[in-house]
Coordinates of C-alpha atoms in Angstrom, one line a residue:
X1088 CA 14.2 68.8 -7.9
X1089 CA 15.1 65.1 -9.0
X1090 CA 19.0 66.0 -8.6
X1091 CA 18.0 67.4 -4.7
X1092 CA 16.1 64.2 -4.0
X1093 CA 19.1 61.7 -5.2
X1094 CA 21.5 63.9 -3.0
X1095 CA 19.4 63.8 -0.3
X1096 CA 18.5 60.1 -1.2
X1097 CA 22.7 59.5 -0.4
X1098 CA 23.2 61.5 2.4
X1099 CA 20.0 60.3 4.6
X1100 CA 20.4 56.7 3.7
X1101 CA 24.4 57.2 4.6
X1102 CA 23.7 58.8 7.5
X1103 CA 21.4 56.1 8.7
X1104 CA 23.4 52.8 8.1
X1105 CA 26.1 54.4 10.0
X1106 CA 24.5 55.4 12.7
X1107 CA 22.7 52.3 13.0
X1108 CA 25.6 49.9 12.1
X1109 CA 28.0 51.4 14.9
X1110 CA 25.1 50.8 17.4
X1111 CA 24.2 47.6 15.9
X1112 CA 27.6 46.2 16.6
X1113 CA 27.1 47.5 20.5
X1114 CA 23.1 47.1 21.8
X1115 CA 23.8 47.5 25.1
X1116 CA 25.2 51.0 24.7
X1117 CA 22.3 52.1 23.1
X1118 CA 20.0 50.2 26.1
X1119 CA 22.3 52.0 29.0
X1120 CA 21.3 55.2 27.2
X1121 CA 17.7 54.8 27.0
X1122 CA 17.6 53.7 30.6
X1123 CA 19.5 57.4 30.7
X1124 CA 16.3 59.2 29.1
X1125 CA 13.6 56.9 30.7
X1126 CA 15.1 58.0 34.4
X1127 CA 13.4 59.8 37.1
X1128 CA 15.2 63.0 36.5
X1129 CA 15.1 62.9 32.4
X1130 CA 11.6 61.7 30.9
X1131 CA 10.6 60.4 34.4
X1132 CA 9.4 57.2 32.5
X1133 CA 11.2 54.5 35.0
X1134 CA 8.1 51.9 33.9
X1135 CA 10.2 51.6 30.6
X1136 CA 13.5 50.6 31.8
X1137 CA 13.1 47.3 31.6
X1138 CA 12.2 47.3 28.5
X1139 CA 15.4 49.3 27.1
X1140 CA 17.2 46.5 25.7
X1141 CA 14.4 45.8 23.2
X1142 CA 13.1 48.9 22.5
X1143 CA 16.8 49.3 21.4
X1144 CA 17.2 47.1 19.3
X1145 CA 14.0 47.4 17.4
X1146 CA 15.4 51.4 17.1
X1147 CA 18.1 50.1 15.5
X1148 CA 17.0 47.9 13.0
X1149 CA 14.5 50.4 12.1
X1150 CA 17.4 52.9 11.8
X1151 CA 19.5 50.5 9.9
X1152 CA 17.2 48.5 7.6
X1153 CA 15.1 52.4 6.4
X1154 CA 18.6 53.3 5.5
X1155 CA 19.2 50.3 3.3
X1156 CA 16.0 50.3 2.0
X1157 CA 16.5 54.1 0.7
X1158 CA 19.4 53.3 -0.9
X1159 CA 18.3 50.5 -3.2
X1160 CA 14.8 52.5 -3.3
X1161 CA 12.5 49.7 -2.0
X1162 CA 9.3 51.4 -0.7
X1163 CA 10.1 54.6 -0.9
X1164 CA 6.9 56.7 0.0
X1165 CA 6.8 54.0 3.5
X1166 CA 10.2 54.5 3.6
X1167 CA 10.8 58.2 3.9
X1168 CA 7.6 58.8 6.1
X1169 CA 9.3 56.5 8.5
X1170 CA 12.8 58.0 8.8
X1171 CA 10.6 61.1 8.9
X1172 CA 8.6 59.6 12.0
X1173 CA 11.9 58.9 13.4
X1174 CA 13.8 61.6 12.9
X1175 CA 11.1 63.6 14.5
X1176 CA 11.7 61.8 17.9
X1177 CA 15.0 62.1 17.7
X1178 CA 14.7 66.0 16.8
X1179 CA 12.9 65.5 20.6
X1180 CA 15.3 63.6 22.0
X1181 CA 18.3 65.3 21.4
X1182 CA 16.5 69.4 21.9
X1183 CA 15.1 68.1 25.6
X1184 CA 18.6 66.9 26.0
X1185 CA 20.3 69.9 25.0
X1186 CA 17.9 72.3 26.3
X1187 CA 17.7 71.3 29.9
X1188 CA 21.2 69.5 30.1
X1189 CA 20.0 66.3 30.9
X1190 CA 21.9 63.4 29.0
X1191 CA 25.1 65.2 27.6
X1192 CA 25.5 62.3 24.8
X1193 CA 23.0 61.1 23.2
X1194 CA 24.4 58.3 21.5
X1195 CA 23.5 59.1 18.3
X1196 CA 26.8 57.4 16.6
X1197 CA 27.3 55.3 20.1
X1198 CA 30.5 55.5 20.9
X1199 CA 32.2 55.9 17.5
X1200 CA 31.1 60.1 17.3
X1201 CA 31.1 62.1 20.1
X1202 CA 29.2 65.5 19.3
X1203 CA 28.1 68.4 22.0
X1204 CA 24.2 68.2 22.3
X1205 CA 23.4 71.2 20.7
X1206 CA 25.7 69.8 18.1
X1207 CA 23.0 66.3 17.9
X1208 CA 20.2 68.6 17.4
X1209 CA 21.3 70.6 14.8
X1210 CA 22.2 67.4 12.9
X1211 CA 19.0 66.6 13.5
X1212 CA 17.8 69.8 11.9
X1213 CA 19.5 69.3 8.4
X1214 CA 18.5 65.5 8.8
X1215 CA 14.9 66.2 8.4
X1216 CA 15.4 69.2 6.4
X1217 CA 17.3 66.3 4.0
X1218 CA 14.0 64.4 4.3
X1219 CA 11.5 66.6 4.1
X1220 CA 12.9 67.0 0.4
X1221 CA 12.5 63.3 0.2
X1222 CA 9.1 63.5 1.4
X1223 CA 8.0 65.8 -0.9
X1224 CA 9.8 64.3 -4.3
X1225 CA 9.7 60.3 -3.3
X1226 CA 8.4 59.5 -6.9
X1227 CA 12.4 60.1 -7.9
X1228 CA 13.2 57.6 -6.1
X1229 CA 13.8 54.5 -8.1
X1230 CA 14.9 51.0 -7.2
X1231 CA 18.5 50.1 -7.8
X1232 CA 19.4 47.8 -10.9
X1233 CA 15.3 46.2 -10.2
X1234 CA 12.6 46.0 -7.7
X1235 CA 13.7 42.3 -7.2
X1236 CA 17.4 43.3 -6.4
X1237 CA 16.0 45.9 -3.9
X1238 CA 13.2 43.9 -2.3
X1239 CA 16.0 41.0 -1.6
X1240 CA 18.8 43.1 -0.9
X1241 CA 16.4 44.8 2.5
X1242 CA 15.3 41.1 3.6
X1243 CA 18.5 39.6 3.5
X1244 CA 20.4 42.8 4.9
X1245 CA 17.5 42.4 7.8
X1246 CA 18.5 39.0 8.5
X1247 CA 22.1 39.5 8.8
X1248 CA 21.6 42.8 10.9
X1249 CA 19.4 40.6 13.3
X1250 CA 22.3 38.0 13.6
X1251 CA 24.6 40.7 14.1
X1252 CA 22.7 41.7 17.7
X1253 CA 22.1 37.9 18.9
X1254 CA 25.9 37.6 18.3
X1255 CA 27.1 40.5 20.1
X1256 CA 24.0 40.0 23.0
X1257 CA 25.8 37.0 23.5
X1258 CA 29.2 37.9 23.1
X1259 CA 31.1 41.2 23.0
X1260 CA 30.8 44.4 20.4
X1261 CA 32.2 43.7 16.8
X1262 CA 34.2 47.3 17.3
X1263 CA 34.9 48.3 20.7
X1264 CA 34.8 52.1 20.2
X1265 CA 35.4 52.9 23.9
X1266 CA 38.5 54.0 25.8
X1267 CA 38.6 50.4 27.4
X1268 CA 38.9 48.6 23.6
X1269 CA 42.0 45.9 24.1
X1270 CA 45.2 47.6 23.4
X1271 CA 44.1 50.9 25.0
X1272 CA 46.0 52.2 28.1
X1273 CA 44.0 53.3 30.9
X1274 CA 46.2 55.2 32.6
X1275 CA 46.9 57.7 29.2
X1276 CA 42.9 57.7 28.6
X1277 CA 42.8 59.5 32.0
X1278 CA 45.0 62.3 31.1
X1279 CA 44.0 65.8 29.9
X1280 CA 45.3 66.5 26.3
X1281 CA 45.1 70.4 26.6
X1282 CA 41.9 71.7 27.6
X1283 CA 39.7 68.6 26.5
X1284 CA 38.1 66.0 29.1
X1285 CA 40.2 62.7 29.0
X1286 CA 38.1 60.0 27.3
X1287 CA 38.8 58.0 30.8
X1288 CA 37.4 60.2 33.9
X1289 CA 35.7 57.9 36.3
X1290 CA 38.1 55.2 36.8
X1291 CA 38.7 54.6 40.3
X1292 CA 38.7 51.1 42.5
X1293 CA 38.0 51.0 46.0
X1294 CA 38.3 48.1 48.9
X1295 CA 35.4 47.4 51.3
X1296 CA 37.9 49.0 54.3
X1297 CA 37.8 52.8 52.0
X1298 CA 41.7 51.6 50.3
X1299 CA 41.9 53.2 47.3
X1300 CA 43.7 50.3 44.9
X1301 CA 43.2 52.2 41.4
X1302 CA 46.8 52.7 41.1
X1303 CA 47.8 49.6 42.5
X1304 CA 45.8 47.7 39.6
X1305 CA 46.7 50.1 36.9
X1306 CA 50.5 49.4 38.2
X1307 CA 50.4 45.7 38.1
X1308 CA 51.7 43.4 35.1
X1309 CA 49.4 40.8 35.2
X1310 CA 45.6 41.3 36.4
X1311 CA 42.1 40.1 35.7
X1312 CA 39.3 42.2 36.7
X1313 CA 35.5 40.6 36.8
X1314 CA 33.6 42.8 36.0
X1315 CA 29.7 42.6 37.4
X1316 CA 28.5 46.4 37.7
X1317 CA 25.3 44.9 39.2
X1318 CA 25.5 41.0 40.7
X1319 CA 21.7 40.9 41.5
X1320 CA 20.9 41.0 37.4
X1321 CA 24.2 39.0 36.4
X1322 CA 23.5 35.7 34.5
X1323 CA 24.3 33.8 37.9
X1324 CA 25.6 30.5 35.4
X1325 CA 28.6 32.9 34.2
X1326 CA 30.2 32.7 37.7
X1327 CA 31.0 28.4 37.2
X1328 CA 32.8 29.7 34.0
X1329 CA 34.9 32.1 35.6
X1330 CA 35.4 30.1 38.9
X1331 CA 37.4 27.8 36.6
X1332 CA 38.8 31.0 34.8
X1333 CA 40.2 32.8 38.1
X1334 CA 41.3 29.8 39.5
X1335 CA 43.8 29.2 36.7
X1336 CA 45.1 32.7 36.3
X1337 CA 45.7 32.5 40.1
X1338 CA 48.0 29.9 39.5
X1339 CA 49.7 31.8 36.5
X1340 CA 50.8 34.3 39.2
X1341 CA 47.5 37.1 38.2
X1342 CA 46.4 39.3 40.4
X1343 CA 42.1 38.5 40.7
X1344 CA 39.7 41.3 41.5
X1345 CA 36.1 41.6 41.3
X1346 CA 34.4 45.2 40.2
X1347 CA 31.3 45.6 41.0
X1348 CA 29.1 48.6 42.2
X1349 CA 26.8 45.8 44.4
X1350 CA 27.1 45.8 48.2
X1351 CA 29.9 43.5 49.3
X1352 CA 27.1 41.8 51.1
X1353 CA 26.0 40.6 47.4
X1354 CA 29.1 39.4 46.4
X1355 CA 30.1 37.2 49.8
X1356 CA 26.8 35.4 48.6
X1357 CA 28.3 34.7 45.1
X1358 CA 32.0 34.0 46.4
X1359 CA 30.7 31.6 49.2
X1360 CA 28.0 29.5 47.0
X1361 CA 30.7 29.4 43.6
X1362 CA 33.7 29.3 45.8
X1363 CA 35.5 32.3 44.3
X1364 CA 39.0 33.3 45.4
X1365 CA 39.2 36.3 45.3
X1366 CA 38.0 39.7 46.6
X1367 CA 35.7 42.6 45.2
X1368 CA 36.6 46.5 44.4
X1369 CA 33.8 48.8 44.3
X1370 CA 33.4 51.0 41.2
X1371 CA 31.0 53.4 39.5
X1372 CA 27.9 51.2 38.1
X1373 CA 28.2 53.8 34.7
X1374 CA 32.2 53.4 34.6
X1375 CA 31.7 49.7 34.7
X1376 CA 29.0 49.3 32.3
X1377 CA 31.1 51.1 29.6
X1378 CA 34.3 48.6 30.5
X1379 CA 32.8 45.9 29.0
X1380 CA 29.4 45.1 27.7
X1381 CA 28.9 41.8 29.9
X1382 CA 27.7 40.9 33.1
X1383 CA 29.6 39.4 34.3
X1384 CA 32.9 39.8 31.7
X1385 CA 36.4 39.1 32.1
X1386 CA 39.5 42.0 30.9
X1387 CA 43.0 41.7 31.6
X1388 CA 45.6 44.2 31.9
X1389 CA 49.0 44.5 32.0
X1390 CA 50.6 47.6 33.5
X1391 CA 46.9 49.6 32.7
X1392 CA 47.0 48.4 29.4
X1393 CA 44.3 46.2 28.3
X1394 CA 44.9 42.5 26.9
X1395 CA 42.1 40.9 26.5
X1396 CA 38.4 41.1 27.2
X1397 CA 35.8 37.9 27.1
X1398 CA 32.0 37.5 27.8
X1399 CA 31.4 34.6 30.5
X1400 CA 30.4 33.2 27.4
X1401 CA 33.9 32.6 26.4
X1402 CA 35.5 32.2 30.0
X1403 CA 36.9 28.6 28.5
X1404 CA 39.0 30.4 25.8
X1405 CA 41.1 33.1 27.8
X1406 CA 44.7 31.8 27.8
X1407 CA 47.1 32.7 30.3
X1408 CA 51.3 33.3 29.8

């Protein structure tokens, strides 16, 4: 039994510092998929959008921080009842999912793992089979070198976890898993490799007059794209950031579009009051959301391929050749 519970110890505690670490480095990812379950035709618990963003990120500190804590065995009976508690609504999550065919990805491993749903739930399954052992034999588990070393190791993990999401909240993702990461061509992302989906299948720009201009962005050599999937919720002070921004890649011979999945009504409000120069494409609100994690950001591309990608944070430190 106390050789089953280390094992199990290893592989739950592994499991969940992975899976919280590659959300931790990406919130909003996490918050676009909870908005996902909480919609009318998932959960039908729209009265809990707005709080996705925070419900989030308390998930994934929990995630994160039980992990740590089972691997330096600090608290362990509290511990394991937690990831237990846990795993149970994910078990939920991912079988309503699966069952009725209602979110495809869970987000489980955000962007970094893709599996089917069936495939999250039966994780799941071993998961809490895993600890269910742990439940059962948590007096094997035994702090790491001392209780001290174990006690400190959670607090100051908790800390740095907790700087981690104001950083990226404020910036971009540590890791950009997605199809859209700088370096990454957009125009191979949409092919089809065989019989599998691209990783790119929603990528399409459109004028206010019905033009389709996805080809003639993906063609250009120099082009920045702002990207505001919704301009009613957009931090409004990013746009005197990137008025100066735009203005200047203008100049460097760019070609300046706006994405957005707004009304073009909403964005003549924005271009008239910050003086913008430039026009809007219309996207898909999802597509744009998983471009970049800002709103509004900046990305750049050069013949599809993407250069560079800043918050409106850091409008003031795109350079331009």
């Amino acid at each position: 039994m106390k050789l089953l519970v280390h094992l199990s110890r290893l592989i739950v505690a592994l499991t969940f510092i992975f899976s919280g670490f590659v959300k931790l480095v990406d919130p909003l990812g996490s918050a676009y998929k909870f908005q996902e379950y909480f919609g009318a035709d998932v959960l039908n618990l729209e009265f809990l959008i707005p709080y996705a963003l925070p419900f989030s990120i308390v998930l994934i500190l929990a995630e994160i921080v039980l992990g740590v804590m089972l691997l330096v065995g600090y608290l362990p009976k509290f511990t394991v009842w937690s990831l237990l508690v846990i795993i149970s609504v994910f078990l939920f999550l991912t079988w309503y999912s699966a069952y009725y065919n209602k979110v495809t990805d869970c987000g489980c491993f955000g962007d970094a793992v893709k599996l089917s749903s069936w495939g999250t739930f039966y994780k799941n399954i071993v998961l809490i089979v895993f600890i269910l052992i742990l439940v059962k034999g948590y007096t094997h588990i035994k702090p790491l070198f001392s209780l001290a070393f174990a006690k400190w190791t959670t607090f100051l993990s908790f800390f740095i976890f907790l700087y981690i999401v104001y950083y990226v909240l404020i910036h971009l993702p540590l890791i950009d898993f997605r199809p859209y990461a700088i370096g990454k061509n957009i125009p191979e992302g949409m092919e089809y490799v065989g019989e599998k989906e691209p990783a790119i299948h929603d990528f399409y720009l459109e004028a206010e007059d019905g033009e389709e201009l996805t080809n003639a962005v993906l063609e250009a050599e120099n082009v920045l794209l702002v990207v505001t999937y919704n301009i009613n919720i957009s931090d409004k002070q990013g746009f005197t950031a990137i008025k100066k921004a735009t203005d200047e890649a203008l100049k460097n011979g760019y070609k300046v579009y706006a994405l957005s999945a707004s009304m073009n009504e909403d964005f003549i409000e924005i271009k008239n009051e910050y003086k913008l120069n430039f026009e809007m494409l219309f996207g898909d609100e999802t597509m744009l959301k998983t471009i970049i994690r800002s709103n509004p950001g900046i990305i750049t591309l050069n013949k599809g391929t993407v250069k560079g990608k800043w918050s409106w944070t850091d409008a003031d430190k795109i350079t331009f050749n």
